[in-house]
CSV table of C-alpha atoms in Angstrom, one decimal:
chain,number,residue,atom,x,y,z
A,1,UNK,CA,0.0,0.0,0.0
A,2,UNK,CA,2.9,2.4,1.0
A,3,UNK,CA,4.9,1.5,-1.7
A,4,UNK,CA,1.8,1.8,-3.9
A,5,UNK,CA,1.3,5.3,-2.6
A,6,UNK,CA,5.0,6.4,-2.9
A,7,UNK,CA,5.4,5.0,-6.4
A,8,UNK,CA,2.3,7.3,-7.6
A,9,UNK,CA,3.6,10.3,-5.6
A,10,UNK,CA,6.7,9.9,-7.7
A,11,UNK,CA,4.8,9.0,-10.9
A,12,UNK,CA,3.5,12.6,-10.2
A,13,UNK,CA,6.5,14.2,-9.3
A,14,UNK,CA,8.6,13.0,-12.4
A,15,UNK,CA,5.4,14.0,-14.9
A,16,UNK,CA,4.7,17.4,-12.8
A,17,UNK,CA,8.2,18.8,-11.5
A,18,UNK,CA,9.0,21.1,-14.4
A,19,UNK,CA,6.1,22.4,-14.7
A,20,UNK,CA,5.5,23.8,-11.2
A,21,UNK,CA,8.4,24.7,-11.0
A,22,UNK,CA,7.7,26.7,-14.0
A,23,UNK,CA,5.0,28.7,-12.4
A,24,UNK,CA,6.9,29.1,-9.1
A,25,UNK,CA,9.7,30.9,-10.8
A,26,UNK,CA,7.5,33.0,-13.1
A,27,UNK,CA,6.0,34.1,-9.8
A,28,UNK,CA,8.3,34.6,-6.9
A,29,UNK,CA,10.7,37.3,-7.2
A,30,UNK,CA,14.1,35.4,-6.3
A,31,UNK,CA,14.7,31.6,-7.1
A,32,UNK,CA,15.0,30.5,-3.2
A,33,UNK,CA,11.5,31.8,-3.3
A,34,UNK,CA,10.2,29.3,-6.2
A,35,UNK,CA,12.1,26.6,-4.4
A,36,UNK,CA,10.3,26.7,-1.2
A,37,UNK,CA,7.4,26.9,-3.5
A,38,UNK,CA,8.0,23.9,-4.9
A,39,UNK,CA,9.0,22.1,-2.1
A,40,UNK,CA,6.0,23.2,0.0
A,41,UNK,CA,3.4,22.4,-3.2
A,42,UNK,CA,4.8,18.7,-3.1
A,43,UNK,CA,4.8,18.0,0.4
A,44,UNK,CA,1.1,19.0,0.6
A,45,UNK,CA,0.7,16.5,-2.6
A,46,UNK,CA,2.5,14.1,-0.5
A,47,UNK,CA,0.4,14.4,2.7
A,48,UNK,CA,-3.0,14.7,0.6
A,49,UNK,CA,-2.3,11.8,-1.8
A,50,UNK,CA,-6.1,10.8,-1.8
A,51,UNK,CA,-7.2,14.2,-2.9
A,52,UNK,CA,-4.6,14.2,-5.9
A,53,UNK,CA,-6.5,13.1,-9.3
A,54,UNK,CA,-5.1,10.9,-11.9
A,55,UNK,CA,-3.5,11.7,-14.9
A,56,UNK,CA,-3.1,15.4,-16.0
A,57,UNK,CA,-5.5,16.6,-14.0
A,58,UNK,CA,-2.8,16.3,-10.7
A,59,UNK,CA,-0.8,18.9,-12.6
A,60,UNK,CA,-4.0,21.4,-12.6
A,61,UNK,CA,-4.7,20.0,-8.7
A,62,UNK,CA,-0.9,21.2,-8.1
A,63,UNK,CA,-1.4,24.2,-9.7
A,64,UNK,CA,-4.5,25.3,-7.4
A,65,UNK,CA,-2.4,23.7,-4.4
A,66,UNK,CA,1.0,26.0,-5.6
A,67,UNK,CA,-1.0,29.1,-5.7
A,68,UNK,CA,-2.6,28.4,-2.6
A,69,UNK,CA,1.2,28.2,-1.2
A,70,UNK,CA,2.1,31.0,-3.4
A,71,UNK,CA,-0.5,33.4,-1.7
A,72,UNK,CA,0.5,32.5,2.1
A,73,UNK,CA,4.1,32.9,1.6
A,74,UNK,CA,2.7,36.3,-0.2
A,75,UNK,CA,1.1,37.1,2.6
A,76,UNK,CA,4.0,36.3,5.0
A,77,UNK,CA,6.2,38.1,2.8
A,78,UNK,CA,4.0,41.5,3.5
A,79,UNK,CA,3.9,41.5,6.8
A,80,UNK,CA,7.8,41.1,6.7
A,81,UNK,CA,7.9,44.2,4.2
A,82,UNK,CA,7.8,47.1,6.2
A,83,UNK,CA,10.9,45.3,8.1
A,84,UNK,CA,13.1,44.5,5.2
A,85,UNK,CA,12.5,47.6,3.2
A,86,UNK,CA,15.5,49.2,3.5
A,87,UNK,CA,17.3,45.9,3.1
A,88,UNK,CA,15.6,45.3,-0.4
A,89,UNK,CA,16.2,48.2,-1.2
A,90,UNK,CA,20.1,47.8,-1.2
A,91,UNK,CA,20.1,45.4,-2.9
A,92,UNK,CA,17.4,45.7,-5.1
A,93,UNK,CA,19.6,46.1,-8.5
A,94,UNK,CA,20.8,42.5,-8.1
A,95,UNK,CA,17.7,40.9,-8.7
A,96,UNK,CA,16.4,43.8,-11.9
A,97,UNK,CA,16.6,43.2,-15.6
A,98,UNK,CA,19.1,45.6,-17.3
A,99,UNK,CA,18.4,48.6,-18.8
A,100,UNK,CA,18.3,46.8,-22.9
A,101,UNK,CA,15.0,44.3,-21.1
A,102,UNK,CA,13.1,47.1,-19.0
A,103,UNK,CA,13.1,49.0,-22.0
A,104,UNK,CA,11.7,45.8,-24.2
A,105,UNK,CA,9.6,44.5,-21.5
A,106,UNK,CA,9.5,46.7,-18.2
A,107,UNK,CA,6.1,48.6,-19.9
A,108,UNK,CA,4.1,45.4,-20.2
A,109,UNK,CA,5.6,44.6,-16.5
A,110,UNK,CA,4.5,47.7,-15.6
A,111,UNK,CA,0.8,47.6,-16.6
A,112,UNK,CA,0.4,43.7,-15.8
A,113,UNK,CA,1.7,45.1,-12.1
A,114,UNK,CA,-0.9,47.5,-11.5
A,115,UNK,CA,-3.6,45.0,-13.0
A,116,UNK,CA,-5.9,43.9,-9.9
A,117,UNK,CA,-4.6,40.2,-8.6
A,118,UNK,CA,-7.2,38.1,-10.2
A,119,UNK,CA,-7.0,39.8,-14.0
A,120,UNK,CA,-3.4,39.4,-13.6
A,121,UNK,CA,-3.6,36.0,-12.0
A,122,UNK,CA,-6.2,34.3,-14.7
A,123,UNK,CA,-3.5,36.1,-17.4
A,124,UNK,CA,-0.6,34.5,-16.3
A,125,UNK,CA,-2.6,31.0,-16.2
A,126,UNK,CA,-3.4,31.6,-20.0
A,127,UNK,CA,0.0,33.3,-20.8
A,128,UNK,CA,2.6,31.3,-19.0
A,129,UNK,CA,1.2,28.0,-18.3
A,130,UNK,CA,-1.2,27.8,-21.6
A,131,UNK,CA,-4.3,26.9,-20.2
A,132,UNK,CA,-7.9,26.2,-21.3
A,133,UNK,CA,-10.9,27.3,-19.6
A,134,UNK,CA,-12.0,24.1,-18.1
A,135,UNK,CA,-8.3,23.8,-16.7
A,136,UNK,CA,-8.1,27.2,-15.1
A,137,UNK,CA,-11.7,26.7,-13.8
A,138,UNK,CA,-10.1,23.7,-11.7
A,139,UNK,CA,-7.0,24.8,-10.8
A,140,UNK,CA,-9.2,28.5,-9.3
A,141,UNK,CA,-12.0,26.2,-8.1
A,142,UNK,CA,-14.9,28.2,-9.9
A,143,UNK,CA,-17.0,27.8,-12.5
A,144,UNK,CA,-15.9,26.9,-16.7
A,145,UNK,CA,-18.6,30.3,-17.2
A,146,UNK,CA,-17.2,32.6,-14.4
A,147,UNK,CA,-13.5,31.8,-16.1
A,148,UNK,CA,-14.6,32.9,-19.0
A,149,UNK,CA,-16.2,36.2,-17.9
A,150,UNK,CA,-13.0,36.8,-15.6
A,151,UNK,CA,-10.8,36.6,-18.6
A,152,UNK,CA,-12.6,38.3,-20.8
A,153,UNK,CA,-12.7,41.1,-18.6
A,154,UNK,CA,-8.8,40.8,-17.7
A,155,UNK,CA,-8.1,41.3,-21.4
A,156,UNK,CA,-9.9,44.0,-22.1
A,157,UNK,CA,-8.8,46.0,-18.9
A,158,UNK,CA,-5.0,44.8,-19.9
A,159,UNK,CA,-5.7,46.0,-23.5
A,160,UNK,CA,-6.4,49.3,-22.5
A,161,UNK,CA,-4.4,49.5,-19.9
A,162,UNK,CA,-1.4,48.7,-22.6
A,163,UNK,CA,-2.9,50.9,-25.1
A,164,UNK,CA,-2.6,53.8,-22.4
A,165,UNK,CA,0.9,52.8,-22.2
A,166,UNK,CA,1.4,53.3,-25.8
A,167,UNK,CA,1.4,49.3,-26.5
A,168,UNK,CA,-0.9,48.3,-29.6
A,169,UNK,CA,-2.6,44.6,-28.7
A,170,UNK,CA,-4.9,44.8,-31.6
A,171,UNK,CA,-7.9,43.5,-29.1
A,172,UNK,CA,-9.8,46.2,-28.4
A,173,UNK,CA,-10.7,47.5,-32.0
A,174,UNK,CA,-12.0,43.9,-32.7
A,175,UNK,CA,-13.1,43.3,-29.7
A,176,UNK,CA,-15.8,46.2,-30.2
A,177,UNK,CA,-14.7,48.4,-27.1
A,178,UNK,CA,-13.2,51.8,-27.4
A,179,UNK,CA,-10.5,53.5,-25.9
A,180,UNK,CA,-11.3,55.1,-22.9
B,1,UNK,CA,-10.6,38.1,-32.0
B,2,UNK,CA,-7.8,35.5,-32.8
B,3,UNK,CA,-4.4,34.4,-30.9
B,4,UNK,CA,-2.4,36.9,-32.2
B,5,UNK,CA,-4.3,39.7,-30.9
B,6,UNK,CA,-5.1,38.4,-27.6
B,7,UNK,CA,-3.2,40.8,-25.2
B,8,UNK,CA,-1.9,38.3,-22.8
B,9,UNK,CA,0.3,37.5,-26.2
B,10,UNK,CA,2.3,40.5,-24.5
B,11,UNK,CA,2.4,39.0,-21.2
B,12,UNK,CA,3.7,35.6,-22.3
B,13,UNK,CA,7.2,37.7,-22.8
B,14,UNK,CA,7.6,38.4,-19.5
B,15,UNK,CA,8.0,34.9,-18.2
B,16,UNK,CA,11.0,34.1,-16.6
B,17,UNK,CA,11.5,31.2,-17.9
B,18,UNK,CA,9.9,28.5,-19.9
B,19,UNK,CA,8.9,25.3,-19.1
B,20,UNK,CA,10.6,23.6,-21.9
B,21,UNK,CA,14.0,24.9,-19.9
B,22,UNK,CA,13.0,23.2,-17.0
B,23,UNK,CA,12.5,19.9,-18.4
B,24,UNK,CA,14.6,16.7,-16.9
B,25,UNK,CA,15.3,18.8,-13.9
B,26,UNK,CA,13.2,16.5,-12.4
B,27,UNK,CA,16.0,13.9,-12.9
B,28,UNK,CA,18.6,16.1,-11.5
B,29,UNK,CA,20.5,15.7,-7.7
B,30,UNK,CA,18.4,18.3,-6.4
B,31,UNK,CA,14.6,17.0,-7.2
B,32,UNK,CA,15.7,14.1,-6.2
B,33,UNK,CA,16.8,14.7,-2.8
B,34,UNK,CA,13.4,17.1,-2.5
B,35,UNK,CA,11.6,13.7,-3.4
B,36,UNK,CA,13.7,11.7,-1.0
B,37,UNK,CA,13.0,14.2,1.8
B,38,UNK,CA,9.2,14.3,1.0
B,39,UNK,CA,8.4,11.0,1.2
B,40,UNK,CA,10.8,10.2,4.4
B,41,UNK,CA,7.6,12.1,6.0
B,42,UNK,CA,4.8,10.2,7.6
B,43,UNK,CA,2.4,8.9,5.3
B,44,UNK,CA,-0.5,10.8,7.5
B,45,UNK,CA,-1.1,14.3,8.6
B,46,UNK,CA,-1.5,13.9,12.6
B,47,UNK,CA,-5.0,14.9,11.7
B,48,UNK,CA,-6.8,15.3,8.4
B,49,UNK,CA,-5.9,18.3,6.8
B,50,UNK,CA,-8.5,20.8,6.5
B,51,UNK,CA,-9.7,21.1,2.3
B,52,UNK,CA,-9.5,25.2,2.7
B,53,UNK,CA,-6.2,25.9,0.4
B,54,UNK,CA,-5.5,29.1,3.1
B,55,UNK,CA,-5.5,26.5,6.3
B,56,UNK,CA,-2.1,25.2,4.9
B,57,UNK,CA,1.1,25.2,6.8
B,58,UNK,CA,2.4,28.8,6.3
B,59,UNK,CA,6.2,27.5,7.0
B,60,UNK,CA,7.0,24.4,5.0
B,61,UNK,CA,8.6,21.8,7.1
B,62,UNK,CA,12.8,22.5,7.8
B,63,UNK,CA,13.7,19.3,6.2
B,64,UNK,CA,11.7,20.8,3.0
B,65,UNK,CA,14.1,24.2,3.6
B,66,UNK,CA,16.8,22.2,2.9
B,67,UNK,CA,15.7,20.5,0.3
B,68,UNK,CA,14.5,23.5,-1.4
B,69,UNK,CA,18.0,25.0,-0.5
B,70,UNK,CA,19.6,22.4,-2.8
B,71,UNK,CA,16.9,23.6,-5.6
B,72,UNK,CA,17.8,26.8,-5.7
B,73,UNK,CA,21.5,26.2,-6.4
B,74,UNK,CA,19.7,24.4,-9.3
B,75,UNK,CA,16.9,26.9,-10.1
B,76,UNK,CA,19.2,29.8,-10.2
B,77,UNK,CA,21.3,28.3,-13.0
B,78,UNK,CA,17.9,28.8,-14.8
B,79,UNK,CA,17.3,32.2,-14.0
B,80,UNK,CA,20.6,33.8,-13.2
B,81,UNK,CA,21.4,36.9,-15.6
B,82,UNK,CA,19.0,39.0,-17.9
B,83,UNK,CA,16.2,36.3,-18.0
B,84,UNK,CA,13.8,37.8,-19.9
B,85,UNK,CA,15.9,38.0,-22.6
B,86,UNK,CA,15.0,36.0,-25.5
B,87,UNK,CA,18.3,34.4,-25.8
B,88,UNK,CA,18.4,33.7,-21.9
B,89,UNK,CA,22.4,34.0,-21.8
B,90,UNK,CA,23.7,33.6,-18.5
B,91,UNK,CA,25.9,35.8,-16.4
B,92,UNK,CA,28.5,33.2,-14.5
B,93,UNK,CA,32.1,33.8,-14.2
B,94,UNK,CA,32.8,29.8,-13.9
B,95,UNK,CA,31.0,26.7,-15.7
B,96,UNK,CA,32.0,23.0,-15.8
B,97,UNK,CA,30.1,20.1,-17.1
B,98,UNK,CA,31.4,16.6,-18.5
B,99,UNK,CA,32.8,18.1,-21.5
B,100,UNK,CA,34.3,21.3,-21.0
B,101,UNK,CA,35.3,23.2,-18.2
B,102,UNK,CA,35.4,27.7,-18.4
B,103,UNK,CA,36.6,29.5,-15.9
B,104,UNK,CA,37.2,33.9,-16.0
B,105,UNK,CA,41.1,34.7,-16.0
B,106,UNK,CA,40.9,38.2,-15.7
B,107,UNK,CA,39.7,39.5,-19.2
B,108,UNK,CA,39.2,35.9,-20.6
B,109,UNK,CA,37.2,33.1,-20.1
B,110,UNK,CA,39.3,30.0,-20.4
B,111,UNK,CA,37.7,26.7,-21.9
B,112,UNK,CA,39.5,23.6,-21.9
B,113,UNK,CA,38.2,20.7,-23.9
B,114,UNK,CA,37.4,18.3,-21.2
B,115,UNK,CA,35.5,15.5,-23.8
B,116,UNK,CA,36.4,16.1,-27.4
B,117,UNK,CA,33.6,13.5,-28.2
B,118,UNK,CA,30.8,15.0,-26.6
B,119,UNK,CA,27.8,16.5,-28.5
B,120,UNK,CA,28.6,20.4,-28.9
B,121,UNK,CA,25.6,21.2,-27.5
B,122,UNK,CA,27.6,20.8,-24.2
B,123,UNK,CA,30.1,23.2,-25.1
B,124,UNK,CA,27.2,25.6,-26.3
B,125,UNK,CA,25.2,25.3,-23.1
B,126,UNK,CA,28.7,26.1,-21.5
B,127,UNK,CA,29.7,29.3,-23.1
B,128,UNK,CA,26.1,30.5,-23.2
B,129,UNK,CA,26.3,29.8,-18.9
B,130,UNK,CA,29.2,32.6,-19.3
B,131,UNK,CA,26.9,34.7,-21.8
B,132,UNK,CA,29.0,34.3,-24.7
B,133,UNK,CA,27.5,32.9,-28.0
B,134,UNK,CA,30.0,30.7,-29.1
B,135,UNK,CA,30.1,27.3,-30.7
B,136,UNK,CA,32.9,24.6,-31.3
B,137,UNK,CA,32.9,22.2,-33.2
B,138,UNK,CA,35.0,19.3,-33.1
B,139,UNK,CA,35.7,17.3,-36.4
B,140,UNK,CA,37.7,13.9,-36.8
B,141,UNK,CA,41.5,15.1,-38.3
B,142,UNK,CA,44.5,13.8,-39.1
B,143,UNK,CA,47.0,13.6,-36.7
B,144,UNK,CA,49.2,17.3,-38.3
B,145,UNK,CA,45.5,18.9,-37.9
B,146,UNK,CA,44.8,17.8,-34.5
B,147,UNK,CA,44.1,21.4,-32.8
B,148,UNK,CA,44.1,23.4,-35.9
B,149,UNK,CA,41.3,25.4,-36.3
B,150,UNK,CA,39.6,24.7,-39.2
B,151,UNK,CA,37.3,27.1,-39.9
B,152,UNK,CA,36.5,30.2,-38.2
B,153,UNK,CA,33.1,32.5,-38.3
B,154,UNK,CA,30.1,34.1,-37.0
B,155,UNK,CA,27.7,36.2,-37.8
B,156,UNK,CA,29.7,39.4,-37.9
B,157,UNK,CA,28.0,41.9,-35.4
B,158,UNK,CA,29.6,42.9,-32.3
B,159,UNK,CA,33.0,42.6,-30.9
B,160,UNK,CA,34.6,39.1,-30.6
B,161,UNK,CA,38.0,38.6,-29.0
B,162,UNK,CA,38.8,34.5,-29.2
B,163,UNK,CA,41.4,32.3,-30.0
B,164,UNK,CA,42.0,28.7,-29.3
B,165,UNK,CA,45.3,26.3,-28.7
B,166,UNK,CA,46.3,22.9,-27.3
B,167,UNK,CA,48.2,23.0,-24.0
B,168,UNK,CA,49.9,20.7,-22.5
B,169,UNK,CA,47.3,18.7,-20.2
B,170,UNK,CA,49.9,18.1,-17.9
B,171,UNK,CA,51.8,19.8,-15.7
B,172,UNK,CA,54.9,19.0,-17.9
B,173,UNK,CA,55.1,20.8,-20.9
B,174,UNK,CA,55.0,18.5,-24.1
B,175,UNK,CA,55.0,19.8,-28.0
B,176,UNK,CA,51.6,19.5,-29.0
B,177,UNK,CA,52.2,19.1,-32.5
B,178,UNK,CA,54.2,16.0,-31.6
B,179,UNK,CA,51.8,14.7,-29.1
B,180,UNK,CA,48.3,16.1,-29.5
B,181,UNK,CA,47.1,13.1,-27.4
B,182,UNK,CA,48.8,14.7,-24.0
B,183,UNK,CA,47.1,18.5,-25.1
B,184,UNK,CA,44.0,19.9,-24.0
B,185,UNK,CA,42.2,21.9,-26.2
B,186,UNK,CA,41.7,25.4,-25.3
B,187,UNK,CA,39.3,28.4,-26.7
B,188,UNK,CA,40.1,31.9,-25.0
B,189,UNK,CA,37.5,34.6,-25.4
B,190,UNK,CA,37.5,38.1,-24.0
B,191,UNK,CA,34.9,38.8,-21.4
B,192,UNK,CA,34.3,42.1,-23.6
B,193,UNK,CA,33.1,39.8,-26.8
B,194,UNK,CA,29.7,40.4,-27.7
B,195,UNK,CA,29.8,38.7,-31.3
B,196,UNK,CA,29.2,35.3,-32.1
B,197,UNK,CA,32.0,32.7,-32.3
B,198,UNK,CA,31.7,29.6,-34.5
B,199,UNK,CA,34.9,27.4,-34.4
B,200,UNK,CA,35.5,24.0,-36.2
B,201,UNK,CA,39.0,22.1,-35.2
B,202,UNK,CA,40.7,19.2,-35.2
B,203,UNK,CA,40.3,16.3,-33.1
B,204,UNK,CA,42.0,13.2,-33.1
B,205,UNK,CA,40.3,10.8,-34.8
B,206,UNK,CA,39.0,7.6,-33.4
B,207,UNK,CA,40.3,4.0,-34.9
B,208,UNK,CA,38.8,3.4,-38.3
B,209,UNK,CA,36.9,6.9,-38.4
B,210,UNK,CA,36.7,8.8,-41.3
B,211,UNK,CA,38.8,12.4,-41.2
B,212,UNK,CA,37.2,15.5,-42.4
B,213,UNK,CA,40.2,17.1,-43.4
B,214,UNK,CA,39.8,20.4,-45.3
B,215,UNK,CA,40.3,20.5,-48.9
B,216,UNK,CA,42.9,22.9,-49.6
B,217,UNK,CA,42.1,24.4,-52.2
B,218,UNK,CA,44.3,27.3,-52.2
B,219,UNK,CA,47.7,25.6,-51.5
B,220,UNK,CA,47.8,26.9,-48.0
B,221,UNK,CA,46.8,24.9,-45.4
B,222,UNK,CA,44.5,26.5,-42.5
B,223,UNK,CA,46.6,26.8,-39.8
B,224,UNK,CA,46.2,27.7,-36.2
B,225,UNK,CA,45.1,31.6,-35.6
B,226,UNK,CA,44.2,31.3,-39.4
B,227,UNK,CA,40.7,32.7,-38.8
B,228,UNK,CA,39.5,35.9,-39.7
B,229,UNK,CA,38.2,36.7,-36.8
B,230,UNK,CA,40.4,39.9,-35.2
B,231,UNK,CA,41.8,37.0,-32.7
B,232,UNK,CA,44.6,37.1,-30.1
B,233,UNK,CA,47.1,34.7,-32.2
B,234,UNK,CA,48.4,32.2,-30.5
């Protein structure tokens, strides 16, 4: 039975690995971050082995259990803030892209940044881990319809908020809406 | 509305990394001892663990911080330097693997040879560890080519400082166009180089393999420090 258990769990962990570590590094803002992301998502895989569903629907369950552990250590990481402040700040310019990438990329960061949490959020599913619908309705526990609303909502508010920023999507002229 | 217009298209540009990159990690020292450490823990919770995703642990467990420790060392490979760069090129002053081995000597980073057999993908992964675009080939010679570069390139933008050599692998000096087998290839590039490097040279050829010998068409035979490439001579 144990050794049924543990050859699954590994089953999982070979097939899933990459890919949660994928979306713990695209999240966290310093590798040693993702790691205990990683390491926290699995262990909770480990210890809830009967909740985990089979086949490719454990990566989705992972993905709802990693941002689960993405939004504690989030939370932990605010109340430490106001503390470490002035550390970050010092060394701030060791963990920034150079000057060449914030030009390329630092006004898309910028407006994805000040998006609310859930646009950017449901984004970053579709953007960075490619998925449908139906998957991001499991991994954020709601509704196939309410996804759909949420991200259709999400893009257009991104759209314009690039557009503002002087960053043509294309979306909004087909999408019907004007500019504000 | 199709793909193309879909503005999260300019989102996807801002990832980190990909997952592609991250594939086989799974395999590596570091997963592994994560997955070691995860299921030394009791198969059960004390108690049943609550469903609500918020009513998790907020600390993960120390054996995990250790763990995760050793997957940073391995993450950070991965992210280290300008990430979101397209061409992800790293930003480390030192980089081994089972084929070739660069280290920074003050202005230079030194590569030796450690595996003239192995795919030159190795040696690409190596020097793009570094940040420098540069890629060797090694081709089956006869023994008086063993070394030589054969051919030397790129694509002709930026600045590229490089040569390459055989030393001595010992610490006694030998003549390396004597005894090529005791000699370590060597490529030398200038931390300064932003251009692109592409080297072919000689290896020694394995029993009964086929050398790729360049023709010669102009009666002088390419010779060591032969590229055009604004090199150091050697």
């Amino acid at each position: 039975m144990d050794d049924e258990r543990t050859a699954r769990f590994e089953a999982i962990y070979a097939a899933t690995f990459s890919r949660i570590l994928g979306f713990a590094l695209r999240r966290c803002d310093g590798p040693e971050d993702a790691a205990d992301v990683v390491a926290e998502t699995f262990a909770i895989a480990w210890r809830r082995m009967d909740a985990v569903p089979p086949g490719d629907q454990a990566r989705l369950w992972l993905y709802g259990v990693a941002r689960n552990v993405l939004a504690n250590h989030r939370r932990q990481v605010a109340r430490r803030h106001d503390l470490s402040a002035a550390l970050a700040a010092e060394v701030a310019h060791l963990y920034q892209p150079s000057a060449e990438e914030s030009a390329e990329l630092g006004t898309v960061g910028e407006v994805l940044r000040g998006l609310p949490d859930d646009d950017r959020e449901i984004l970053s599913l579709v953007a960075w881990e490619g998925l449908e619908h139906g998957e991001i309705a499991k991994v954020l526990g709601c509704s196939r319809n309410a996804v759909r609303i949420r991200l259709h909502r999400a893009r257009r508010r991104l759209a314009r908020e690039l557009a503002t920023a002087g960053v043509q999507t294309g979306w909004l002229a087909m999408s019907g809406r004007g500019t504000r | 509305m199709n793909d193309s217009t879909r503005p999260e298209r300019q989102v996807a540009g801002l990832a980190r990394v990909r997952d592609e990159e991250l594939a086989g990690l799974e395999s590596g020292a570091a997963a592994r001892a994560l997955l070691a450490s995860i299921v030394a823990e009791p198969d059960r919770p004390a108690r049943p663990a609550p469903i609500p995703a918020h009513r998790w642990p907020a600390r993960p467990a120390r054996r995990l911080v250790l763990a995760a420790a050793a997957l940073v060392v391995m993450t950070v490979a991965v992210v280290a330097g300008p990430s979101l760069l397209p061409d992800r090129m790293g930003n480390a002053t030192s980089y081994a693997n089972s084929a070739i081995e660069i280290r920074q000597e003050g202005d230079w980073f030194v590569a030796r040879i450690k595996d003239p057999l192995a795919d030159r993908s190795r040696y690409v992964e190596a020097f793009r560890a570094v940040g420098k675009d540069v890629e060797i080939e090694l081709v089956p010679v006869s023994p008086r080519l063993v070394g030589v570069r054969i051919q030397a390139g790129g694509n002709g933008s930026g600045q590229v400082r490089a040569s390459s050599e055989l030393v001595s692998s010992g610490p006694t000096p030998v003549d390396c166009a004597v005894t090529p087998a005791n000699c370590t290839l060597v490529i030398r590039i200038s931390t300064d180089t932003t251009g692109t490097v592409r080297y072919r040279v000689g290896r020694a050829a394995l029993p009964g393999e086929p050398t790729q010998d360049p023709v010669v068409s102009s009666g002088v035979p390419a010779l060591p420090g032969g590229g055009g490439d604004g090199g150091t001579g050697n």
